[in-house]
PDB file of C-alpha atoms in Angstrom:
ATOM      1  CA  UNK A   1       0.000   0.000   0.000  1.00  0.00           C
ATOM      2  CA  UNK A   2       2.859   2.355   0.894  1.00  0.00           C
ATOM      3  CA  UNK A   3       4.544   1.652  -2.440  1.00  0.00           C
ATOM      4  CA  UNK A   4       1.242   2.289  -4.204  1.00  0.00           C
ATOM      5  CA  UNK A   5       0.794   5.665  -2.462  1.00  0.00           C
ATOM      6  CA  UNK A   6       4.361   6.676  -3.244  1.00  0.00           C
ATOM      7  CA  UNK A   7       3.938   5.744  -6.895  1.00  0.00           C
ATOM      8  CA  UNK A   8       0.670   7.678  -7.056  1.00  0.00           C
ATOM      9  CA  UNK A   9       2.270  10.801  -5.567  1.00  0.00           C
ATOM     10  CA  UNK A  10       5.157  10.525  -8.012  1.00  0.00           C
ATOM     11  CA  UNK A  11       2.784  10.244 -10.961  1.00  0.00           C
ATOM     12  CA  UNK A  12       0.813  13.240  -9.739  1.00  0.00           C
ATOM     13  CA  UNK A  13       3.983  15.313  -9.433  1.00  0.00           C
ATOM     14  CA  UNK A  14       5.098  14.298 -12.927  1.00  0.00           C
ATOM     15  CA  UNK A  15       1.695  15.086 -14.420  1.00  0.00           C
ATOM     16  CA  UNK A  16       1.638  18.491 -12.718  1.00  0.00           C
ATOM     17  CA  UNK A  17       5.149  19.250 -13.966  1.00  0.00           C
ATOM     18  CA  UNK A  18       4.202  18.209 -17.488  1.00  0.00           C
ATOM     19  CA  UNK A  19       1.068  20.340 -17.393  1.00  0.00           C
ATOM     20  CA  UNK A  20       3.050  23.370 -16.209  1.00  0.00           C
ATOM     21  CA  UNK A  21       5.648  22.831 -18.914  1.00  0.00           C
ATOM     22  CA  UNK A  22       3.005  22.548 -21.636  1.00  0.00           C
ATOM     23  CA  UNK A  23       1.226  25.617 -20.334  1.00  0.00           C
ATOM     24  CA  UNK A  24       4.485  27.562 -20.360  1.00  0.00           C
ATOM     25  CA  UNK A  25       5.182  26.540 -23.934  1.00  0.00           C
ATOM     26  CA  UNK A  26       1.669  27.488 -25.045  1.00  0.00           C
ATOM     27  CA  UNK A  27       1.950  30.885 -23.363  1.00  0.00           C
ATOM     28  CA  UNK A  28       5.287  31.496 -25.073  1.00  0.00           C
ATOM     29  CA  UNK A  29       3.796  30.597 -28.450  1.00  0.00           C
ATOM     30  CA  UNK A  30       0.890  32.966 -27.872  1.00  0.00           C
ATOM     31  CA  UNK A  31       3.048  35.814 -26.579  1.00  0.00           C
ATOM     32  CA  UNK A  32       5.848  35.487 -29.164  1.00  0.00           C
ATOM     33  CA  UNK A  33       4.624  33.908 -32.401  1.00  0.00           C
ATOM     34  CA  UNK A  34       7.466  32.416 -34.391  1.00  0.00           C
ATOM     35  CA  UNK A  35       7.397  33.946 -37.870  1.00  0.00           C
ATOM     36  CA  UNK A  36       9.528  31.717 -40.043  1.00  0.00           C
ATOM     37  CA  UNK A  37       8.150  32.967 -43.362  1.00  0.00           C
ATOM     38  CA  UNK A  38       5.899  35.769 -44.561  1.00  0.00           C
ATOM     39  CA  UNK A  39       3.047  34.947 -46.924  1.00  0.00           C
ATOM     40  CA  UNK A  40       1.898  37.218 -49.748  1.00  0.00           C
ATOM     41  CA  UNK A  41      -0.616  39.101 -47.591  1.00  0.00           C
ATOM     42  CA  UNK A  42       2.008  39.757 -44.926  1.00  0.00           C
ATOM     43  CA  UNK A  43       4.545  40.963 -47.484  1.00  0.00           C
ATOM     44  CA  UNK A  44       2.061  43.364 -49.056  1.00  0.00           C
ATOM     45  CA  UNK A  45       1.038  44.632 -45.627  1.00  0.00           C
ATOM     46  CA  UNK A  46       4.697  45.010 -44.632  1.00  0.00           C
ATOM     47  CA  UNK A  47       5.390  47.010 -47.797  1.00  0.00           C
ATOM     48  CA  UNK A  48       2.496  49.358 -46.980  1.00  0.00           C
ATOM     49  CA  UNK A  49       3.568  49.653 -43.340  1.00  0.00           C
ATOM     50  CA  UNK A  50       7.161  50.475 -44.280  1.00  0.00           C
ATOM     51  CA  UNK A  51       6.006  53.115 -46.735  1.00  0.00           C
ATOM     52  CA  UNK A  52       3.541  54.737 -44.326  1.00  0.00           C
ATOM     53  CA  UNK A  53       5.825  54.593 -41.292  1.00  0.00           C
ATOM     54  CA  UNK A  54       8.777  56.029 -43.242  1.00  0.00           C
ATOM     55  CA  UNK A  55       6.891  59.305 -43.553  1.00  0.00           C
ATOM     56  CA  UNK A  56       6.849  59.566 -39.759  1.00  0.00           C
ATOM     57  CA  UNK A  57      10.002  57.863 -38.420  1.00  0.00           C
ATOM     58  CA  UNK A  58      12.237  56.731 -41.260  1.00  0.00           C
ATOM     59  CA  UNK A  59      15.286  55.898 -39.167  1.00  0.00           C
ATOM     60  CA  UNK A  60      13.233  54.003 -36.595  1.00  0.00           C
ATOM     61  CA  UNK A  61      11.765  51.943 -39.450  1.00  0.00           C
ATOM     62  CA  UNK A  62      15.226  51.161 -40.831  1.00  0.00           C
ATOM     63  CA  UNK A  63      16.697  50.252 -37.450  1.00  0.00           C
ATOM     64  CA  UNK A  64      13.750  48.226 -36.122  1.00  0.00           C
ATOM     65  CA  UNK A  65      13.362  46.239 -39.341  1.00  0.00           C
ATOM     66  CA  UNK A  66      17.082  45.508 -39.583  1.00  0.00           C
ATOM     67  CA  UNK A  67      17.350  44.582 -35.905  1.00  0.00           C
ATOM     68  CA  UNK A  68      14.287  42.309 -36.114  1.00  0.00           C
ATOM     69  CA  UNK A  69      15.910  40.473 -38.996  1.00  0.00           C
ATOM     70  CA  UNK A  70      19.247  40.171 -37.208  1.00  0.00           C
ATOM     71  CA  UNK A  71      17.671  38.754 -34.051  1.00  0.00           C
ATOM     72  CA  UNK A  72      15.445  36.364 -35.988  1.00  0.00           C
ATOM     73  CA  UNK A  73      12.203  38.051 -34.950  1.00  0.00           C
ATOM     74  CA  UNK A  74      11.220  38.707 -38.552  1.00  0.00           C
ATOM     75  CA  UNK A  75      12.098  36.886 -41.786  1.00  0.00           C
ATOM     76  CA  UNK A  76      13.438  39.811 -43.800  1.00  0.00           C
ATOM     77  CA  UNK A  77      12.501  39.803 -47.511  1.00  0.00           C
ATOM     78  CA  UNK A  78      15.451  39.490 -49.869  1.00  0.00           C
ATOM     79  CA  UNK A  79      15.131  43.098 -50.989  1.00  0.00           C
ATOM     80  CA  UNK A  80      15.576  44.340 -47.400  1.00  0.00           C
ATOM     81  CA  UNK A  81      18.505  42.145 -46.297  1.00  0.00           C
ATOM     82  CA  UNK A  82      20.777  45.192 -46.439  1.00  0.00           C
ATOM     83  CA  UNK A  83      19.005  46.644 -43.389  1.00  0.00           C
ATOM     84  CA  UNK A  84      20.484  43.866 -41.214  1.00  0.00           C
ATOM     85  CA  UNK A  85      24.094  44.687 -42.133  1.00  0.00           C
ATOM     86  CA  UNK A  86      26.074  45.905 -39.082  1.00  0.00           C
ATOM     87  CA  UNK A  87      27.110  49.104 -40.862  1.00  0.00           C
ATOM     88  CA  UNK A  88      23.497  49.851 -41.780  1.00  0.00           C
ATOM     89  CA  UNK A  89      22.323  49.131 -38.242  1.00  0.00           C
ATOM     90  CA  UNK A  90      24.984  51.467 -36.870  1.00  0.00           C
ATOM     91  CA  UNK A  91      24.078  54.283 -39.265  1.00  0.00           C
ATOM     92  CA  UNK A  92      20.308  53.933 -38.810  1.00  0.00           C
ATOM     93  CA  UNK A  93      20.704  53.623 -35.030  1.00  0.00           C
ATOM     94  CA  UNK A  94      22.786  56.804 -34.913  1.00  0.00           C
ATOM     95  CA  UNK A  95      20.245  58.752 -36.979  1.00  0.00           C
ATOM     96  CA  UNK A  96      17.417  57.283 -34.903  1.00  0.00           C
ATOM     97  CA  UNK A  97      19.007  58.707 -31.735  1.00  0.00           C
ATOM     98  CA  UNK A  98      19.304  62.161 -33.332  1.00  0.00           C
ATOM     99  CA  UNK A  99      15.743  62.096 -34.639  1.00  0.00           C
ATOM    100  CA  UNK A 100      14.344  60.827 -31.337  1.00  0.00           C
ATOM    101  CA  UNK A 101      15.482  63.977 -29.518  1.00  0.00           C
ATOM    102  CA  UNK A 102      15.119  66.489 -32.368  1.00  0.00           C
ATOM    103  CA  UNK A 103      11.504  65.420 -32.852  1.00  0.00           C
ATOM    104  CA  UNK A 104      10.602  66.377 -29.281  1.00  0.00           C
ATOM    105  CA  UNK A 105      11.888  69.972 -29.304  1.00  0.00           C
ATOM    106  CA  UNK A 106       9.410  72.685 -30.371  1.00  0.00           C
ATOM    107  CA  UNK A 107      10.245  74.322 -33.739  1.00  0.00           C
ATOM    108  CA  UNK A 108      13.261  72.046 -34.130  1.00  0.00           C
ATOM    109  CA  UNK A 109      10.822  69.234 -34.942  1.00  0.00           C
ATOM    110  CA  UNK A 110       9.272  71.237 -37.787  1.00  0.00           C
ATOM    111  CA  UNK A 111      12.687  72.204 -39.168  1.00  0.00           C
ATOM    112  CA  UNK A 112      13.748  68.545 -38.993  1.00  0.00           C
ATOM    113  CA  UNK A 113      10.588  67.449 -40.811  1.00  0.00           C
ATOM    114  CA  UNK A 114      11.236  70.007 -43.549  1.00  0.00           C
ATOM    115  CA  UNK A 115      14.783  68.735 -44.063  1.00  0.00           C
ATOM    116  CA  UNK A 116      13.606  65.112 -44.096  1.00  0.00           C
ATOM    117  CA  UNK A 117      11.046  65.727 -46.850  1.00  0.00           C
ATOM    118  CA  UNK A 118      13.610  64.873 -49.530  1.00  0.00           C
ATOM    119  CA  UNK A 119      14.590  61.660 -47.689  1.00  0.00           C
ATOM    120  CA  UNK A 120      11.429  60.096 -46.266  1.00  0.00           C
ATOM    121  CA  UNK A 121       9.311  59.912 -49.413  1.00  0.00           C
ATOM    122  CA  UNK A 122      11.859  58.244 -51.744  1.00  0.00           C
ATOM    123  CA  UNK A 123      12.982  56.004 -48.863  1.00  0.00           C
ATOM    124  CA  UNK A 124       9.390  54.912 -48.300  1.00  0.00           C
ATOM    125  CA  UNK A 125       9.125  54.045 -51.987  1.00  0.00           C
ATOM    126  CA  UNK A 126      12.386  52.066 -51.910  1.00  0.00           C
ATOM    127  CA  UNK A 127      11.451  50.140 -48.751  1.00  0.00           C
ATOM    128  CA  UNK A 128       8.033  49.187 -50.124  1.00  0.00           C
ATOM    129  CA  UNK A 129       9.647  47.974 -53.343  1.00  0.00           C
ATOM    130  CA  UNK A 130      12.191  45.970 -51.368  1.00  0.00           C
ATOM    131  CA  UNK A 131       9.526  44.337 -49.221  1.00  0.00           C
ATOM    132  CA  UNK A 132       7.535  43.261 -52.260  1.00  0.00           C
ATOM    133  CA  UNK A 133      10.584  41.770 -54.005  1.00  0.00           C
ATOM    134  CA  UNK A 134       9.711  38.309 -52.641  1.00  0.00           C
ATOM    135  CA  UNK A 135       6.202  38.396 -54.137  1.00  0.00           C
ATOM    136  CA  UNK A 136       5.835  36.710 -57.510  1.00  0.00           C
ATOM    137  CA  UNK A 137       4.163  39.004 -60.000  1.00  0.00           C
ATOM    138  CA  UNK A 138       2.715  36.017 -61.865  1.00  0.00           C
ATOM    139  CA  UNK A 139       0.345  35.477 -58.923  1.00  0.00           C
ATOM    140  CA  UNK A 140      -1.330  38.744 -59.926  1.00  0.00           C
ATOM    141  CA  UNK A 141      -0.922  38.320 -63.672  1.00  0.00           C
ATOM    142  CA  UNK A 142       1.796  40.969 -64.000  1.00  0.00           C
ATOM    143  CA  UNK A 143       5.548  41.107 -64.475  1.00  0.00           C
ATOM    144  CA  UNK A 144       7.792  41.295 -61.385  1.00  0.00           C
ATOM    145  CA  UNK A 145       9.121  44.672 -62.529  1.00  0.00           C
ATOM    146  CA  UNK A 146       5.583  46.003 -62.700  1.00  0.00           C
ATOM    147  CA  UNK A 147       4.943  44.751 -59.159  1.00  0.00           C
ATOM    148  CA  UNK A 148       8.074  46.535 -57.955  1.00  0.00           C
ATOM    149  CA  UNK A 149       7.114  49.809 -59.636  1.00  0.00           C
ATOM    150  CA  UNK A 150       3.559  49.667 -58.268  1.00  0.00           C
ATOM    151  CA  UNK A 151       4.885  48.976 -54.761  1.00  0.00           C
ATOM    152  CA  UNK A 152       7.351  51.878 -55.036  1.00  0.00           C
ATOM    153  CA  UNK A 153       4.614  54.228 -56.243  1.00  0.00           C
ATOM    154  CA  UNK A 154       2.212  53.259 -53.447  1.00  0.00           C
ATOM    155  CA  UNK A 155       4.964  53.262 -50.820  1.00  0.00           C
ATOM    156  CA  UNK A 156       6.059  56.748 -51.816  1.00  0.00           C
ATOM    157  CA  UNK A 157       2.444  57.950 -51.783  1.00  0.00           C
ATOM    158  CA  UNK A 158       1.851  56.526 -48.305  1.00  0.00           C
ATOM    159  CA  UNK A 159       5.082  58.108 -47.064  1.00  0.00           C
ATOM    160  CA  UNK A 160       4.090  61.465 -48.554  1.00  0.00           C
ATOM    161  CA  UNK A 161       0.644  61.274 -46.933  1.00  0.00           C
ATOM    162  CA  UNK A 162       1.920  60.438 -43.447  1.00  0.00           C
ATOM    163  CA  UNK A 163       4.737  62.981 -43.782  1.00  0.00           C
ATOM    164  CA  UNK A 164       2.311  65.755 -44.772  1.00  0.00           C
ATOM    165  CA  UNK A 165       0.026  64.830 -41.874  1.00  0.00           C
ATOM    166  CA  UNK A 166       2.949  64.897 -39.457  1.00  0.00           C
ATOM    167  CA  UNK A 167       4.237  68.252 -40.727  1.00  0.00           C
ATOM    168  CA  UNK A 168       0.876  70.018 -40.529  1.00  0.00           C
ATOM    169  CA  UNK A 169       0.146  68.517 -37.103  1.00  0.00           C
ATOM    170  CA  UNK A 170       3.492  69.648 -35.709  1.00  0.00           C
ATOM    171  CA  UNK A 171       3.116  73.113 -37.237  1.00  0.00           C
ATOM    172  CA  UNK A 172      -0.261  73.464 -35.516  1.00  0.00           C
ATOM    173  CA  UNK A 173       1.138  72.190 -32.196  1.00  0.00           C
ATOM    174  CA  UNK A 174       4.027  74.650 -32.406  1.00  0.00           C
ATOM    175  CA  UNK A 175       1.552  77.530 -32.215  1.00  0.00           C
ATOM    176  CA  UNK A 176       1.358  76.635 -28.518  1.00  0.00           C
ATOM    177  CA  UNK A 177       4.341  77.869 -26.432  1.00  0.00           C
ATOM    178  CA  UNK A 178       4.516  74.861 -24.059  1.00  0.00           C
ATOM    179  CA  UNK A 179       6.738  71.887 -25.043  1.00  0.00           C
ATOM    180  CA  UNK A 180       4.699  69.059 -23.508  1.00  0.00           C
ATOM    181  CA  UNK A 181       2.329  68.617 -26.458  1.00  0.00           C
ATOM    182  CA  UNK A 182       5.328  68.159 -28.778  1.00  0.00           C
ATOM    183  CA  UNK A 183       6.795  65.461 -26.545  1.00  0.00           C
ATOM    184  CA  UNK A 184       3.440  63.694 -26.169  1.00  0.00           C
ATOM    185  CA  UNK A 185       2.760  63.707 -29.915  1.00  0.00           C
ATOM    186  CA  UNK A 186       6.291  62.473 -30.637  1.00  0.00           C
ATOM    187  CA  UNK A 187       5.858  59.546 -28.257  1.00  0.00           C
ATOM    188  CA  UNK A 188       2.506  58.706 -29.861  1.00  0.00           C
ATOM    189  CA  UNK A 189       4.206  58.644 -33.259  1.00  0.00           C
ATOM    190  CA  UNK A 190       6.921  56.340 -31.890  1.00  0.00           C
ATOM    191  CA  UNK A 191       4.247  53.914 -30.743  1.00  0.00           C
ATOM    192  CA  UNK A 192       2.329  54.122 -34.024  1.00  0.00           C
ATOM    193  CA  UNK A 193       5.399  53.141 -36.039  1.00  0.00           C
ATOM    194  CA  UNK A 194       6.168  50.104 -33.871  1.00  0.00           C
ATOM    195  CA  UNK A 195       2.495  49.117 -33.776  1.00  0.00           C
ATOM    196  CA  UNK A 196       2.112  49.394 -37.555  1.00  0.00           C
ATOM    197  CA  UNK A 197       5.095  47.142 -38.258  1.00  0.00           C
ATOM    198  CA  UNK A 198       3.908  44.544 -35.737  1.00  0.00           C
ATOM    199  CA  UNK A 199       0.309  44.580 -36.956  1.00  0.00           C
ATOM    200  CA  UNK A 200       1.310  44.306 -40.627  1.00  0.00           C
ATOM    201  CA  UNK A 201       3.383  41.168 -40.085  1.00  0.00           C
ATOM    202  CA  UNK A 202       1.087  39.454 -37.582  1.00  0.00           C
ATOM    203  CA  UNK A 203      -2.415  40.551 -38.644  1.00  0.00           C
ATOM    204  CA  UNK A 204      -2.220  41.920 -42.208  1.00  0.00           C
ATOM    205  CA  UNK A 205      -5.983  42.165 -42.738  1.00  0.00           C
ATOM    206  CA  UNK A 206      -6.453  44.161 -39.539  1.00  0.00           C
ATOM    207  CA  UNK A 207      -3.578  46.386 -40.613  1.00  0.00           C
ATOM    208  CA  UNK A 208      -5.226  46.984 -43.998  1.00  0.00           C
ATOM    209  CA  UNK A 209      -8.455  48.064 -42.299  1.00  0.00           C
ATOM    210  CA  UNK A 210      -6.593  50.280 -39.828  1.00  0.00           C
ATOM    211  CA  UNK A 211      -4.539  51.859 -42.611  1.00  0.00           C
ATOM    212  CA  UNK A 212      -7.667  52.706 -44.606  1.00  0.00           C
ATOM    213  CA  UNK A 213      -9.151  54.480 -41.576  1.00  0.00           C
ATOM    214  CA  UNK A 214      -5.882  56.303 -40.863  1.00  0.00           C
ATOM    215  CA  UNK A 215      -5.604  57.546 -44.452  1.00  0.00           C
ATOM    216  CA  UNK A 216      -9.136  58.976 -44.375  1.00  0.00           C
ATOM    217  CA  UNK A 217      -8.446  60.666 -41.041  1.00  0.00           C
ATOM    218  CA  UNK A 218      -5.137  61.990 -42.381  1.00  0.00           C
ATOM    219  CA  UNK A 219      -6.819  63.737 -45.309  1.00  0.00           C
ATOM    220  CA  UNK A 220      -9.443  65.271 -43.018  1.00  0.00           C
ATOM    221  CA  UNK A 221      -6.782  66.345 -40.523  1.00  0.00           C
ATOM    222  CA  UNK A 222      -4.617  67.952 -43.200  1.00  0.00           C
ATOM    223  CA  UNK A 223      -7.565  69.979 -44.539  1.00  0.00           C
ATOM    224  CA  UNK A 224      -8.615  71.142 -41.050  1.00  0.00           C
ATOM    225  CA  UNK A 225      -5.090  72.005 -39.914  1.00  0.00           C
ATOM    226  CA  UNK A 226      -4.212  73.867 -43.116  1.00  0.00           C
ATOM    227  CA  UNK A 227      -7.278  76.078 -42.561  1.00  0.00           C
ATOM    228  CA  UNK A 228      -6.217  76.599 -38.945  1.00  0.00           C
ATOM    229  CA  UNK A 229      -2.648  77.535 -39.922  1.00  0.00           C
ATOM    230  CA  UNK A 230      -3.912  79.949 -42.570  1.00  0.00           C
ATOM    231  CA  UNK A 231      -6.071  81.662 -39.941  1.00  0.00           C
ATOM    232  CA  UNK A 232      -3.056  81.907 -37.597  1.00  0.00           C
ATOM    233  CA  UNK A 233      -0.927  83.427 -40.356  1.00  0.00           C
ATOM    234  CA  UNK A 234      -3.669  85.964 -41.141  1.00  0.00           C
ATOM    235  CA  UNK A 235      -3.779  87.012 -37.493  1.00  0.00           C
ATOM    236  CA  UNK A 236      -0.011  87.360 -37.343  1.00  0.00           C
ATOM    237  CA  UNK A 237       0.187  89.362 -40.574  1.00  0.00           C
ATOM    238  CA  UNK A 238      -2.729  91.525 -39.432  1.00  0.00           C
ATOM    239  CA  UNK A 239      -1.001  92.187 -36.111  1.00  0.00           C
ATOM    240  CA  UNK A 240       2.223  93.347 -37.755  1.00  0.00           C
ATOM    241  CA  UNK A 241       0.381  95.308 -40.446  1.00  0.00           C
ATOM    242  CA  UNK A 242      -1.719  97.128 -37.858  1.00  0.00           C
ATOM    243  CA  UNK A 243       1.077  97.930 -35.382  1.00  0.00           C
ATOM    244  CA  UNK A 244       2.611 100.928 -37.258  1.00  0.00           C
ATOM    245  CA  UNK A 245      -0.829 102.489 -37.648  1.00  0.00           C
ATOM    246  CA  UNK A 246      -1.575 102.268 -33.941  1.00  0.00           C
ATOM    247  CA  UNK A 247       1.830 103.656 -32.903  1.00  0.00           C
TER     248      UNK A 247
END
């Protein structure tokens, strides 16, 4: 009887240990899905995400994508392998550090955005084209070169849209003298870039729906903020035009 009880307790302990181990493995699989390959939907979503996010945080996009490929978190498409090169990671990481702080200083952020206009849009086009390089054009009845050109065109357009939205938003925020709104908006943008890249590779259909909503909101926001900035400029010009007359 004693041997039977001992054997029973041993079996119970083993079963509990096995259950805990299986539960731990399942939790790890849920928390950190192992992406070994990207299907066509994921590649298209990644191309769109890279294009859109480049208009907001180009150097963060370059560094995060390259680092994810180096660490094995993301299977990098062939056209983006260059991002994982140590020299590229060093350069993008250095520029990311500069942009991270410059983007949170009032007025400096707008000047930085203006300078980056000539970089972000073509970079967004190039990244989208690189992401789509692993997609076979025959699946869509077109040549691979046509697929690349279409991806570059859409990626550049998405980058231009997000960049214009960012510039007008920051210009409107800079009409306020306090710096906290700049810092808060910059941190929100940081989170949006990371979230977009994650959503595109893990839930491409959800990303597509979210991107459609964001694009509509971006157009509305640009129109509203441009009207607001024009009104501010009219007040400023009216103030300076009226000051000599009142003196």
